[in-house]
Coordinates of C-alpha atoms in Angstrom, one line a residue:
Chain A
M73 CA 15.3 7.6 16.5
G74 CA 17.5 4.8 17.8
T75 CA 14.6 2.4 18.0
A76 CA 13.4 3.5 14.5
S77 CA 16.8 2.9 13.0
I78 CA 17.2 -0.6 14.6
V79 CA 13.6 -1.5 13.5
L80 CA 14.4 -0.4 9.9
N81 CA 17.8 -2.2 9.9
L82 CA 16.4 -5.4 11.3
A83 CA 13.4 -5.4 9.1
W84 CA 15.5 -5.0 6.0
R85 CA 18.1 -7.6 6.9
N86 CA 15.4 -10.1 8.0
L87 CA 13.7 -9.6 4.7
W88 CA 16.8 -11.0 2.9
R89 CA 17.5 -13.7 5.4
N90 CA 15.6 -16.2 3.3
Y91 CA 16.1 -14.4 0.0
R92 CA 14.4 -17.1 -2.1
R93 CA 11.1 -16.8 -0.2
T94 CA 11.3 -13.0 -0.2
A95 CA 12.1 -13.0 -4.0
I96 CA 9.1 -15.3 -4.7
M97 CA 6.8 -13.0 -2.7
L98 CA 8.3 -10.0 -4.3
V99 CA 7.6 -11.4 -7.8
A100 CA 4.0 -12.1 -6.7
V101 CA 3.6 -8.5 -5.5
V102 CA 5.2 -7.1 -8.6
V103 CA 2.9 -9.2 -10.9
G104 CA -0.1 -8.2 -8.7
V105 CA 0.7 -4.5 -8.8
W106 CA 1.4 -4.7 -12.6
A107 CA -2.0 -6.4 -13.1
M108 CA -3.7 -3.8 -10.9
I109 CA -2.2 -0.8 -12.8
F110 CA -2.2 -2.3 -16.3
M111 CA -5.7 -3.8 -16.2
S112 CA -7.0 -0.5 -14.7
A113 CA -5.4 1.4 -17.5
M114 CA -7.0 -1.0 -20.0
M115 CA -10.4 -0.5 -18.5
R116 CA -9.9 3.2 -18.3
G117 CA -8.8 3.1 -21.9
M118 CA -11.9 1.4 -23.0
V119 CA -14.1 3.8 -21.0
D120 CA -12.1 6.7 -22.4
G121 CA -12.7 5.4 -25.9
M122 CA -16.4 5.1 -25.2
L123 CA -16.6 8.6 -23.6
V124 CA -14.5 10.4 -26.2
G125 CA -16.5 8.6 -29.0
S126 CA -19.8 9.5 -27.4
I127 CA -18.7 13.1 -26.7
R128 CA -17.5 13.4 -30.3
S129 CA -20.9 12.1 -31.5
L130 CA -22.3 15.5 -30.9
P131 CA -22.7 16.5 -27.3
G132 CA -19.3 18.2 -26.8
H133 CA -18.2 18.9 -23.3
V134 CA -20.7 21.6 -22.6
Q135 CA -24.0 22.5 -24.3
I136 CA -26.1 25.6 -24.3
H137 CA -29.9 25.3 -25.0
N138 CA -33.2 27.0 -24.6
P139 CA -34.2 26.0 -21.1
N140 CA -37.2 24.1 -22.5
F141 CA -35.3 22.3 -25.3
R142 CA -34.5 19.1 -23.4
D143 CA -38.1 18.5 -22.5
D144 CA -39.4 19.4 -26.0
P145 CA -36.5 19.3 -28.5
T146 CA -38.4 20.9 -31.4
V147 CA -38.3 24.0 -33.5
N148 CA -40.4 25.8 -30.8
N149 CA -37.5 25.9 -28.3
L150 CA -34.8 27.8 -30.0
F151 CA -32.6 30.8 -29.0
P152 CA -30.9 33.5 -31.0
S153 CA -27.5 32.8 -32.5
P154 CA -24.7 33.8 -30.1
N155 CA -24.2 37.5 -29.6
E156 CA -20.8 39.2 -29.3
N157 CA -20.6 38.7 -25.5
L158 CA -21.2 35.0 -25.8
I159 CA -18.8 34.6 -28.7
A160 CA -16.1 36.4 -26.6
V161 CA -16.7 33.8 -23.9
L162 CA -16.5 30.9 -26.4
E163 CA -13.3 32.2 -28.0
Q164 CA -11.3 31.9 -24.8
E165 CA -8.3 29.7 -24.4
D166 CA -10.0 26.8 -22.6
V167 CA -12.4 26.3 -25.5
V168 CA -11.0 24.1 -28.2
A169 CA -13.9 24.5 -30.6
W170 CA -17.6 25.3 -30.6
S171 CA -20.5 24.9 -33.0
S172 CA -24.1 26.1 -33.1
R173 CA -26.7 23.8 -34.6
V174 CA -30.3 23.6 -35.4
R175 CA -31.8 20.3 -34.4
V176 CA -35.3 19.2 -35.3
P177 CA -37.2 15.9 -35.7
A178 CA -37.9 15.1 -39.3
V179 CA -38.8 12.4 -41.7
V180 CA -36.6 11.4 -44.6
M181 CA -38.3 9.8 -47.6
S182 CA -36.6 8.0 -50.5
E183 CA -38.4 6.6 -53.4
R184 CA -38.5 3.3 -51.6
N185 CA -38.7 3.9 -47.9
F186 CA -39.0 6.5 -45.2
R187 CA -37.5 6.9 -41.7
G188 CA -37.8 9.3 -38.7
V189 CA -34.5 11.0 -38.0
T190 CA -33.0 13.9 -36.1
L191 CA -32.1 16.5 -38.7
I192 CA -29.2 18.7 -37.7
G193 CA -28.3 21.9 -39.4
I194 CA -24.6 22.5 -38.9
D195 CA -21.8 24.9 -39.8
P196 CA -19.4 22.3 -41.4
V197 CA -16.3 24.4 -40.8
A198 CA -17.0 24.7 -37.0
E199 CA -18.4 21.2 -36.7
V200 CA -15.2 19.6 -38.0
S201 CA -13.4 20.3 -34.7
V202 CA -16.4 19.4 -32.5
S203 CA -17.9 16.2 -33.7
F204 CA -17.3 13.1 -35.7
V205 CA -19.1 13.5 -38.9
A206 CA -16.4 15.0 -41.2
D207 CA -13.8 12.5 -40.0
D208 CA -16.1 9.5 -40.6
M209 CA -17.3 10.2 -44.1
T210 CA -16.9 7.0 -46.1
E211 CA -18.6 8.0 -49.3
G212 CA -19.2 11.3 -51.2
R213 CA -18.2 14.6 -49.6
F214 CA -18.8 16.6 -46.5
L215 CA -20.9 19.8 -46.4
L216 CA -19.0 22.8 -47.7
G217 CA -20.8 25.6 -45.9
T218 CA -23.9 26.5 -44.0
E219 CA -25.7 27.1 -47.2
D220 CA -24.8 23.8 -48.7
T221 CA -28.0 22.1 -50.0
G222 CA -26.7 18.6 -49.8
L223 CA -27.7 16.0 -47.2
I224 CA -25.4 13.7 -45.2
L225 CA -26.8 10.3 -44.1
G226 CA -25.5 7.6 -41.9
R227 CA -24.5 4.2 -43.6
R228 CA -27.4 2.3 -41.9
L229 CA -30.0 5.0 -42.6
A230 CA -29.0 5.0 -46.3
E231 CA -29.3 1.3 -46.4
R232 CA -32.7 1.4 -44.7
L233 CA -33.9 4.1 -47.2
E234 CA -32.3 2.1 -50.0
T235 CA -30.7 5.3 -51.3
E236 CA -27.1 6.3 -52.0
V237 CA -24.9 9.2 -52.8
G238 CA -26.2 11.2 -55.7
K239 CA -29.9 10.3 -55.2
R240 CA -32.5 12.7 -54.0
V241 CA -34.7 12.3 -50.9
V242 CA -37.4 14.4 -49.4
V243 CA -37.2 15.8 -45.9
L244 CA -40.4 16.7 -44.0
T245 CA -40.5 18.6 -40.7
Q246 CA -42.6 21.2 -38.9
D247 CA -42.0 24.9 -38.8
P248 CA -42.6 27.0 -35.6
S249 CA -46.3 27.5 -36.6
N250 CA -46.6 23.7 -36.8
E251 CA -47.0 23.7 -40.5
I252 CA -45.3 20.8 -42.4
V253 CA -42.4 22.0 -44.5
D254 CA -40.6 19.9 -46.9
R255 CA -37.7 20.0 -49.3
G256 CA -35.8 17.8 -51.6
F257 CA -32.2 17.2 -50.9
R258 CA -29.5 15.3 -52.8
V259 CA -27.6 12.8 -50.8
I260 CA -24.0 14.1 -51.0
G261 CA -22.2 11.9 -48.5
V262 CA -22.5 8.9 -46.2
Y263 CA -20.8 8.6 -42.8
E264 CA -20.1 5.7 -40.5
A265 CA -20.2 6.2 -36.8
Q266 CA -18.4 4.4 -34.0
V267 CA -21.8 3.4 -32.6
A268 CA -24.0 1.9 -35.4
S269 CA -27.3 3.3 -34.0
T270 CA -26.0 6.8 -34.5
E271 CA -25.9 6.2 -38.2
E272 CA -29.7 5.6 -38.2
I273 CA -30.6 8.6 -36.1
Y274 CA -28.7 11.6 -37.4
A275 CA -28.9 13.3 -40.8
F276 CA -26.9 16.5 -41.5
V277 CA -27.6 19.6 -43.7
G278 CA -26.2 23.1 -43.9
R279 CA -27.4 25.2 -41.0
S280 CA -28.6 28.2 -43.0
T281 CA -30.4 25.9 -45.4
L282 CA -32.3 24.3 -42.6
Q283 CA -33.0 27.7 -40.9
T284 CA -34.4 28.9 -44.3
L285 CA -36.6 25.8 -44.6
L286 CA -37.9 26.3 -41.1
G287 CA -38.2 30.1 -41.4
I288 CA -36.5 30.7 -38.1
G289 CA -34.0 33.3 -39.2
G290 CA -30.7 33.0 -37.3
Q291 CA -32.1 31.0 -34.4
V292 CA -30.4 27.8 -33.2
S293 CA -31.2 24.9 -31.0
E294 CA -27.9 24.3 -29.3
I295 CA -24.3 25.4 -29.1
A296 CA -21.9 22.5 -28.4
V297 CA -18.6 23.5 -26.8
L298 CA -15.5 21.3 -26.8
G299 CA -12.9 21.9 -24.0
A300 CA -9.5 20.3 -23.7
D301 CA -10.4 17.2 -21.7
Y302 CA -13.7 15.7 -20.7
R303 CA -12.3 15.0 -17.2
D304 CA -11.9 18.7 -16.6
T305 CA -15.0 20.5 -17.7
E306 CA -16.0 22.0 -14.5
A307 CA -14.2 25.4 -14.9
L308 CA -15.4 25.7 -18.5
Y309 CA -19.0 24.8 -17.6
H310 CA -19.1 27.3 -14.7
R311 CA -17.5 30.1 -16.8
I312 CA -20.0 29.7 -19.6
N313 CA -22.9 29.3 -17.2
A314 CA -21.9 32.5 -15.5
A315 CA -21.7 34.4 -18.8
V316 CA -25.0 33.0 -20.1
G317 CA -27.1 33.7 -17.0
N318 CA -30.6 32.3 -16.5
R319 CA -32.0 32.9 -19.9
L320 CA -30.3 29.8 -21.3
E321 CA -29.6 26.4 -19.9
V322 CA -26.0 25.3 -19.8
L323 CA -25.2 21.6 -19.1
P324 CA -21.9 19.7 -18.9
W325 CA -21.6 16.3 -20.8
Y326 CA -22.2 14.2 -17.7
E327 CA -25.6 15.8 -17.2
L328 CA -26.5 15.6 -20.8
N329 CA -25.7 11.9 -20.9
R330 CA -26.3 10.3 -17.5
Y331 CA -25.4 6.9 -18.9
L332 CA -21.9 8.0 -19.7
S333 CA -21.4 9.7 -16.3
S334 CA -22.7 6.6 -14.5
M335 CA -20.4 4.5 -16.6
L336 CA -17.5 6.6 -15.5
G337 CA -18.6 6.3 -11.9
M338 CA -19.1 2.6 -12.2
M339 CA -15.6 2.2 -13.7
D340 CA -14.1 3.9 -10.6
G341 CA -15.9 1.2 -8.5
F342 CA -14.7 -1.6 -10.8
V343 CA -11.1 -0.4 -10.6
L344 CA -11.3 -0.4 -6.8
I345 CA -12.9 -3.8 -6.7
W346 CA -10.3 -5.1 -9.1
I347 CA -7.4 -3.8 -7.1
V348 CA -8.8 -5.1 -3.8
V349 CA -9.5 -8.6 -5.2
I350 CA -6.0 -8.9 -6.6
F351 CA -4.6 -7.7 -3.2
L352 CA -6.8 -10.1 -1.3
A353 CA -5.3 -13.0 -3.3
L354 CA -1.8 -11.6 -2.6
S355 CA -2.5 -11.1 1.0
F356 CA -2.7 -14.9 1.7
G357 CA 0.9 -15.2 0.4
L358 CA 2.0 -12.2 2.3
V359 CA 0.5 -13.5 5.6
N360 CA 2.0 -16.9 5.0
T361 CA 5.5 -15.5 4.3
L362 CA 5.3 -13.3 7.4
M363 CA 4.1 -16.2 9.6
M364 CA 6.9 -18.4 8.4
S365 CA 9.3 -15.7 9.0
V366 CA 8.0 -15.1 12.5
F367 CA 7.9 -18.8 13.4
E368 CA 11.5 -19.2 12.2
R369 CA 12.8 -16.6 14.6
V370 CA 10.6 -17.1 17.7
R371 CA 13.8 -17.5 19.9
E372 CA 15.3 -14.4 18.4
I373 CA 12.1 -12.4 19.1
G374 CA 12.2 -13.7 22.7
L375 CA 15.8 -12.6 23.0
M376 CA 15.0 -9.1 21.8
M377 CA 12.2 -8.9 24.3
A378 CA 14.4 -10.2 27.1
L379 CA 16.9 -7.5 26.3
G380 CA 14.2 -4.8 26.7
M381 CA 12.6 -4.3 23.3
K382 CA 9.0 -3.5 23.9
P383 CA 6.3 -5.6 22.3
G384 CA 5.1 -2.6 20.3
V385 CA 8.5 -2.3 18.7
I386 CA 8.5 -6.0 17.7
L387 CA 5.0 -5.4 16.2
G388 CA 6.4 -2.4 14.3
Q389 CA 9.4 -4.4 13.1
I390 CA 7.2 -7.2 11.5
I391 CA 4.9 -4.6 10.0
T392 CA 7.9 -2.7 8.6
E393 CA 9.2 -5.9 7.0
S394 CA 5.8 -6.3 5.3
L395 CA 5.6 -2.7 4.2
M396 CA 9.2 -2.8 2.8
L397 CA 8.4 -5.9 0.8
L398 CA 5.2 -4.3 -0.5
G399 CA 6.9 -1.0 -1.1
M400 CA 9.5 -2.6 -3.3
G401 CA 6.8 -4.6 -5.1
L402 CA 4.8 -1.4 -5.7
L403 CA 7.8 0.4 -7.1
I404 CA 8.9 -2.3 -9.5
G405 CA 5.3 -3.2 -10.4
D406 CA 4.5 0.4 -11.2
V407 CA 7.6 0.7 -13.4
F408 CA 6.7 -2.5 -15.3
A409 CA 3.1 -1.4 -15.7
W410 CA 4.3 2.1 -17.0
V411 CA 6.7 0.5 -19.4
T412 CA 4.0 -1.9 -20.7
I413 CA 1.5 0.9 -21.1
Q414 CA 4.1 3.1 -22.9
R415 CA 4.8 0.2 -25.3
L416 CA 1.1 -0.1 -26.1
R417 CA 0.5 3.7 -26.4
E418 CA -0.4 3.2 -30.1
G419 CA -3.3 1.0 -28.9
I420 CA -4.2 -2.6 -29.2
D421 CA -6.0 -3.7 -32.3
L422 CA -9.2 -5.5 -31.2
S423 CA -10.9 -5.5 -34.6
A424 CA -11.6 -9.3 -34.2
V425 CA -14.1 -8.3 -31.5
S426 CA -15.0 -5.0 -32.9
E427 CA -18.8 -5.7 -33.1
G428 CA -18.9 -6.4 -29.4
L429 CA -16.9 -3.3 -28.7
E430 CA -19.2 -1.2 -30.9
M431 CA -22.2 -2.4 -29.0
M432 CA -20.5 -1.0 -25.9
G433 CA -19.8 2.2 -27.8
A434 CA -16.0 1.7 -27.8
G435 CA -13.7 1.7 -30.8
S436 CA -11.8 -1.3 -32.2
V437 CA -8.5 0.0 -31.0
L438 CA -8.0 -0.1 -27.3
T439 CA -5.5 2.4 -25.9
P440 CA -4.5 1.9 -22.2
S441 CA -5.0 5.1 -20.2
L442 CA -2.8 5.4 -17.2
Q443 CA -4.3 7.6 -14.5
A444 CA -2.3 8.9 -11.6
S445 CA -5.4 8.4 -9.4
D446 CA -5.4 4.7 -10.1
V447 CA -1.7 4.4 -9.2
V448 CA -2.4 6.3 -6.0
L449 CA -5.4 4.1 -5.3
A450 CA -3.4 0.9 -5.9
T451 CA -0.6 2.2 -3.6
I452 CA -3.0 3.1 -0.9
V453 CA -4.9 -0.3 -1.1
V454 CA -1.6 -2.3 -1.2
L455 CA -0.2 -0.4 1.8
V456 CA -3.3 -0.2 3.9
L457 CA -4.4 -3.8 3.3
G458 CA -0.8 -4.9 3.5
F459 CA -0.6 -3.2 6.9
L460 CA -3.8 -4.9 8.0
A461 CA -2.7 -8.3 6.7
S462 CA 0.6 -8.1 8.5
L463 CA -1.1 -7.2 11.8
F464 CA -1.9 -10.8 12.6
P465 CA 1.6 -12.3 12.4
A466 CA 3.0 -9.1 13.9
M467 CA 0.6 -9.2 16.9
R468 CA 1.4 -12.9 17.3
A469 CA 5.1 -12.1 17.4
S470 CA 4.7 -9.3 19.9
R471 CA 2.7 -11.4 22.3
Y472 CA 5.3 -14.0 22.9
H473 CA 6.5 -14.4 26.4
P474 CA 10.3 -13.9 26.4
V475 CA 11.1 -17.1 28.4
D476 CA 8.7 -19.3 26.4
A477 CA 9.9 -17.9 23.1
M478 CA 13.6 -18.4 24.0
T479 CA 13.0 -22.0 25.0
K480 CA 10.9 -22.8 21.9
V481 CA 12.3 -25.8 20.0
Chain B
M193 CA 22.8 -1.4 48.8
Y194 CA 21.8 -4.6 47.2
A195 CA 22.0 -5.2 43.5
V196 CA 19.2 -7.6 43.8
R197 CA 16.9 -8.7 46.6
C198 CA 14.3 -11.4 46.6
I199 CA 11.9 -11.8 49.5
D200 CA 9.9 -15.0 49.9
V201 CA 9.5 -15.6 46.2
R202 CA 7.2 -18.4 45.1
K203 CA 6.5 -19.7 41.6
I204 CA 4.4 -22.7 40.6
Y205 CA 4.3 -23.9 37.0
K206 CA 1.5 -25.9 35.4
Q207 CA 2.8 -29.0 33.6
G208 CA -0.3 -30.7 32.2
D209 CA -2.6 -31.2 35.1
E210 CA 0.2 -31.1 37.6
D211 CA 1.6 -28.2 39.6
V212 CA 5.4 -28.1 39.5
I213 CA 7.1 -26.0 42.2
G214 CA 9.6 -23.7 40.6
L215 CA 10.5 -21.5 43.6
N216 CA 9.4 -22.3 47.1
G217 CA 9.8 -19.2 49.3
V218 CA 13.2 -18.1 48.1
S219 CA 14.8 -15.1 49.9
I220 CA 18.2 -13.9 48.8
E221 CA 20.2 -10.7 48.7
V222 CA 23.1 -10.1 46.3
E223 CA 25.3 -7.1 47.2
E224 CA 26.5 -4.6 44.6
G225 CA 29.7 -5.9 43.0
G226 CA 28.9 -9.5 44.0
F227 CA 29.9 -12.6 42.1
V228 CA 27.4 -15.3 42.8
C229 CA 26.9 -18.7 41.4
L230 CA 23.6 -20.6 41.7
R231 CA 23.9 -24.3 41.5
S232 CA 21.3 -27.0 41.4
P233 CA 20.5 -30.2 39.6
S234 CA 18.2 -29.8 36.6
G235 CA 14.8 -28.6 37.7
G236 CA 16.2 -27.3 41.0
G237 CA 15.0 -23.7 40.4
K238 CA 18.2 -21.8 39.4
T239 CA 17.0 -20.8 35.9
T240 CA 13.5 -19.9 37.4
L241 CA 15.2 -17.7 40.0
L242 CA 17.3 -16.0 37.4
N243 CA 14.3 -15.4 35.2
V244 CA 12.2 -13.8 38.0
M245 CA 15.3 -11.7 39.1
G246 CA 15.6 -10.4 35.6
G247 CA 11.9 -9.7 35.1
L248 CA 11.6 -12.3 32.4
D249 CA 9.1 -14.2 34.5
R250 CA 6.7 -13.1 37.2
P251 CA 6.6 -14.7 40.6
D252 CA 3.3 -15.9 42.0
S253 CA 4.1 -14.1 45.3
G254 CA 7.0 -12.4 47.0
E255 CA 9.0 -9.3 46.1
I256 CA 11.9 -8.7 43.7
W257 CA 14.0 -5.6 44.1
I258 CA 16.6 -4.5 41.6
A259 CA 19.0 -1.7 42.6
G260 CA 16.4 -0.4 45.1
K261 CA 13.4 -0.6 42.8
R262 CA 10.7 -3.2 43.2
I263 CA 10.0 -4.9 39.9
D264 CA 7.6 -7.9 40.5
N265 CA 4.6 -5.6 40.3
L266 CA 5.6 -3.8 37.1
S267 CA 3.5 -4.2 34.0
K268 CA 5.0 -5.3 30.6
A269 CA 6.3 -2.0 29.3
P270 CA 8.0 -0.7 32.5
L271 CA 9.4 -4.2 33.0
A272 CA 10.9 -4.1 29.5
R273 CA 12.3 -0.7 30.3
M274 CA 13.8 -1.9 33.5
R275 CA 15.4 -4.9 31.7
L276 CA 16.8 -2.5 29.1
H277 CA 18.4 -0.1 31.5
R278 CA 19.3 -2.2 34.6
I279 CA 19.9 -5.8 33.7
G280 CA 22.4 -7.5 31.3
F281 CA 21.7 -11.0 30.2
V282 CA 24.0 -13.8 28.9
F283 CA 22.1 -16.9 27.9
Q284 CA 23.3 -20.4 27.2
A285 CA 22.5 -20.3 23.5
Y286 CA 20.8 -18.2 20.8
N287 CA 22.3 -15.2 22.5
L288 CA 22.9 -13.0 19.4
I289 CA 20.7 -11.6 16.7
P290 CA 22.0 -13.4 13.6
V291 CA 21.4 -10.6 11.1
L292 CA 23.5 -8.1 13.0
T293 CA 27.3 -8.0 13.2
A294 CA 29.2 -8.3 16.5
R295 CA 29.4 -4.5 16.9
E296 CA 25.7 -4.1 16.0
N297 CA 24.7 -6.8 18.5
V298 CA 26.7 -4.9 21.2
E299 CA 25.1 -1.7 20.1
F300 CA 21.6 -3.2 20.1
V301 CA 20.7 -2.4 23.7
M302 CA 22.2 1.1 23.5
Q303 CA 20.4 1.7 20.3
V304 CA 17.1 0.8 21.9
Q305 CA 18.0 3.0 24.8
G306 CA 18.5 5.9 22.4
V307 CA 22.3 6.4 22.8
S308 CA 23.7 8.5 20.0
V309 CA 25.4 6.9 17.0
V310 CA 28.8 8.3 17.9
D311 CA 28.6 7.3 21.5
R312 CA 27.4 3.8 21.0
K313 CA 29.9 3.1 18.2
K314 CA 32.8 4.3 20.4
R315 CA 31.5 2.4 23.4
S316 CA 30.9 -0.8 21.5
L317 CA 34.4 -0.8 20.0
E318 CA 35.9 -0.2 23.4
I319 CA 34.0 -3.1 25.0
L320 CA 34.6 -5.5 22.1
S321 CA 38.3 -4.7 22.5
E322 CA 38.0 -5.2 26.3
V323 CA 36.5 -8.7 25.8
G324 CA 39.2 -9.6 23.3
L325 CA 37.3 -9.3 20.1
E326 CA 39.2 -6.5 18.4
G327 CA 39.2 -7.0 14.6
L328 CA 36.0 -9.1 14.7
E329 CA 33.6 -6.2 15.0
D330 CA 32.0 -6.6 11.6
R331 CA 31.6 -10.4 11.7
R332 CA 28.1 -11.9 11.9
P333 CA 27.5 -14.5 14.6
A334 CA 27.5 -17.4 12.0
K335 CA 31.1 -16.6 11.2
M336 CA 32.2 -16.7 14.9
S337 CA 33.1 -19.5 17.2
G338 CA 30.8 -20.3 20.2
G339 CA 33.3 -18.7 22.6
Q340 CA 33.5 -15.6 20.5
Q341 CA 29.7 -15.4 20.4
Q342 CA 29.5 -15.6 24.1
R343 CA 32.0 -12.8 24.4
V344 CA 29.9 -10.7 22.2
A345 CA 26.9 -11.5 24.4
V346 CA 29.0 -10.5 27.5
A347 CA 30.0 -7.3 25.7
R348 CA 26.4 -6.5 25.0
A349 CA 25.4 -7.3 28.6
I350 CA 27.8 -4.8 30.1
A351 CA 27.6 -2.2 27.4
S352 CA 25.0 -0.2 29.1
N353 CA 26.5 -0.4 32.6
P354 CA 23.6 -2.5 34.1
A355 CA 23.2 -2.9 37.8
I356 CA 23.5 -6.7 37.4
V357 CA 24.4 -9.3 34.8
L358 CA 22.4 -12.5 34.9
A359 CA 24.1 -15.4 33.1
D360 CA 22.2 -18.7 32.6
E361 CA 24.6 -21.6 31.9
P362 CA 26.9 -19.3 29.9
T363 CA 29.6 -22.0 29.4
A364 CA 27.3 -24.9 28.6
N365 CA 28.0 -24.9 24.9
L366 CA 31.7 -24.1 25.2
D367 CA 34.8 -26.3 25.5
S368 CA 36.6 -26.2 28.8
N369 CA 39.4 -23.9 27.6
T370 CA 37.0 -21.4 26.1
A371 CA 34.7 -21.6 29.2
R372 CA 37.7 -20.8 31.4
H373 CA 38.6 -17.8 29.3
L374 CA 35.0 -16.6 29.6
M375 CA 35.0 -17.0 33.4
E376 CA 38.2 -15.1 33.6
L377 CA 36.6 -12.3 31.6
F378 CA 33.6 -12.3 34.1
V379 CA 36.0 -12.0 37.0
E380 CA 37.9 -9.3 35.3
L381 CA 34.8 -7.3 34.6
N382 CA 33.6 -7.9 38.1
Q383 CA 36.8 -6.7 39.6
H384 CA 37.6 -3.7 37.4
R385 CA 34.1 -2.4 36.6
G386 CA 32.4 -3.6 39.8
T387 CA 29.7 -5.3 37.7
T388 CA 27.5 -7.7 39.8
F389 CA 27.2 -11.2 38.3
V390 CA 24.7 -13.9 39.2
I391 CA 25.5 -17.0 37.3
A392 CA 23.3 -20.2 37.1
T393 CA 25.4 -23.3 36.4
H394 CA 26.1 -26.8 37.2
D395 CA 29.7 -26.6 36.0
Q396 CA 32.2 -27.1 38.8
M397 CA 34.8 -25.0 37.0
V398 CA 32.4 -22.1 36.9
M399 CA 31.6 -22.5 40.6
S400 CA 35.3 -22.3 41.4
Y401 CA 35.4 -18.7 40.3
A402 CA 32.5 -17.6 42.4
R403 CA 33.0 -15.7 45.7
R404 CA 29.6 -16.9 46.8
L405 CA 28.0 -20.2 46.0
I406 CA 24.3 -20.8 46.5
R407 CA 22.9 -24.3 46.2
M408 CA 19.3 -24.8 45.4
L409 CA 17.1 -27.9 45.5
D410 CA 13.4 -28.3 44.6
G411 CA 13.0 -24.5 44.4
K412 CA 14.6 -23.8 47.8
L413 CA 17.9 -22.4 48.9
V414 CA 19.6 -25.1 50.8
E415 CA 23.1 -23.8 51.1
D416 CA 24.8 -20.4 50.9
I417 CA 28.6 -20.5 51.0
D418 CA 31.0 -17.5 51.1
Q419 CA 33.8 -19.2 49.2
E420 CA 36.3 -16.4 50.0
A421 CA 35.8 -17.1 53.7
V422 CA 36.2 -20.8 53.1

């Protein structure tokens, strides 16, 4: 206890012995920590935007299908509309919204052109809370009910088909007996998606209208379930999986879209690399500061050793100085980063580079997302690497011979 | 019982390619409560002898005993422990830790020893008063005169009741009046506390206070005078 208190006391006072040098190093650590946390939050914010946008563009957090649907996403792999038991599971607190859909490949023909699309029959009331379509209508109106006979197209698709709201198009698809079925639809609305390619792929109609066209009764292709947060879907996924059993396939978003999950994993790696790179740059300054501090007081270190302080305690004292400096830098840097992120919580408008962001699947407003795990990671990296960086000057100090050190000029 | 005993101690230094003899078969005993001065011209071996006696340097051969315990064969950590508990040091300069106050400097050794806060505070204040530094307890070394700093160093040296205090040229940086006061303090502590002092010096005034005067030359003891008898 006595040794610990003298080590802390000496480390603290030595730190402020040359306060200009310490202040400069402290500013460097603060800026470094701020950059670690703030830039991590920006990267997280961008990935968050991409993930939320992608999840909103149909998959939801958890999906239920016929087990064969992913291999053959056609009208042949449907399942009955949810029964009372499944509805009870889907109505629990951790489910924000859910929607059942019919999804089939189809061809849309206008009087000028035709395009292959994925035709989705939705319940517009339920879909509003699950996916993007209703929010992103830019022209016309959204579907009013499952029996609505209108068709919603994406902006790009409408342009390719050279059609517009109010015009009629023909939709061709196959029924379960592989017969071509077709029907004329009036285009009632056009949507714009965060990712332009989505606009070309998906066309929406009322679910009952499509079920009638296909002659499939109340059967559906998928149920998309939205939980509270994409980062915390495990419990929801396991609960639904347990309720559904083996007859249907239940998949969380990260298995439905491997690209997104690998993106998230890659971002964890980027954040770690970013934090380590910043700290490595900082560590040169830190080692230099400590070395200068040690060289300046070689005689004093010799004196303490002569008086009976063990080399290990000298080593501990230098490391403690380093950790104190880094600890203060961490604290102040964290506060600055938090304040910056709070001030930018409405998001940063990046519409000037929105096309590039769209290609990456992100929106034009970037909202920094501060994650506790990133702050913890930065703290661990700074303290662990700081400890390692201070070992060299500390070991050097602890290896002095008392007589040589005290006579050093 | 001897406070310190050296038996045929030898120490050779390397200076470039040359061997320089630091100690050449020195044998000496200092009894408990002794007050001994080592005198020699520069390079005569008095600082080297003091360093090996205090476990700051290791002899090439021979034995060093402090308060009945052999120390020349101890490894680094036990040697540091021995210095901490058995030996008090007063050096010529750079004696104090500049970031600590006078009281904290005196407490330093006790703190490393693990003495409780209350005990070490009480003891440090008593000793600082004893060496005439009452009222200066909270001053840092930079705000004290050379003589006051040496008194703090003496207070620190005796604070943990060591078997022996080794002082290397303690008056070298002091004016004659301050030096005299410091020597009077040494004598007083020697007489009242029974603390053993071994002082390396080439100052005639310092030697005049010693009961025993040992002269060294080229790493050898050449004269050992009992000044009381003289």
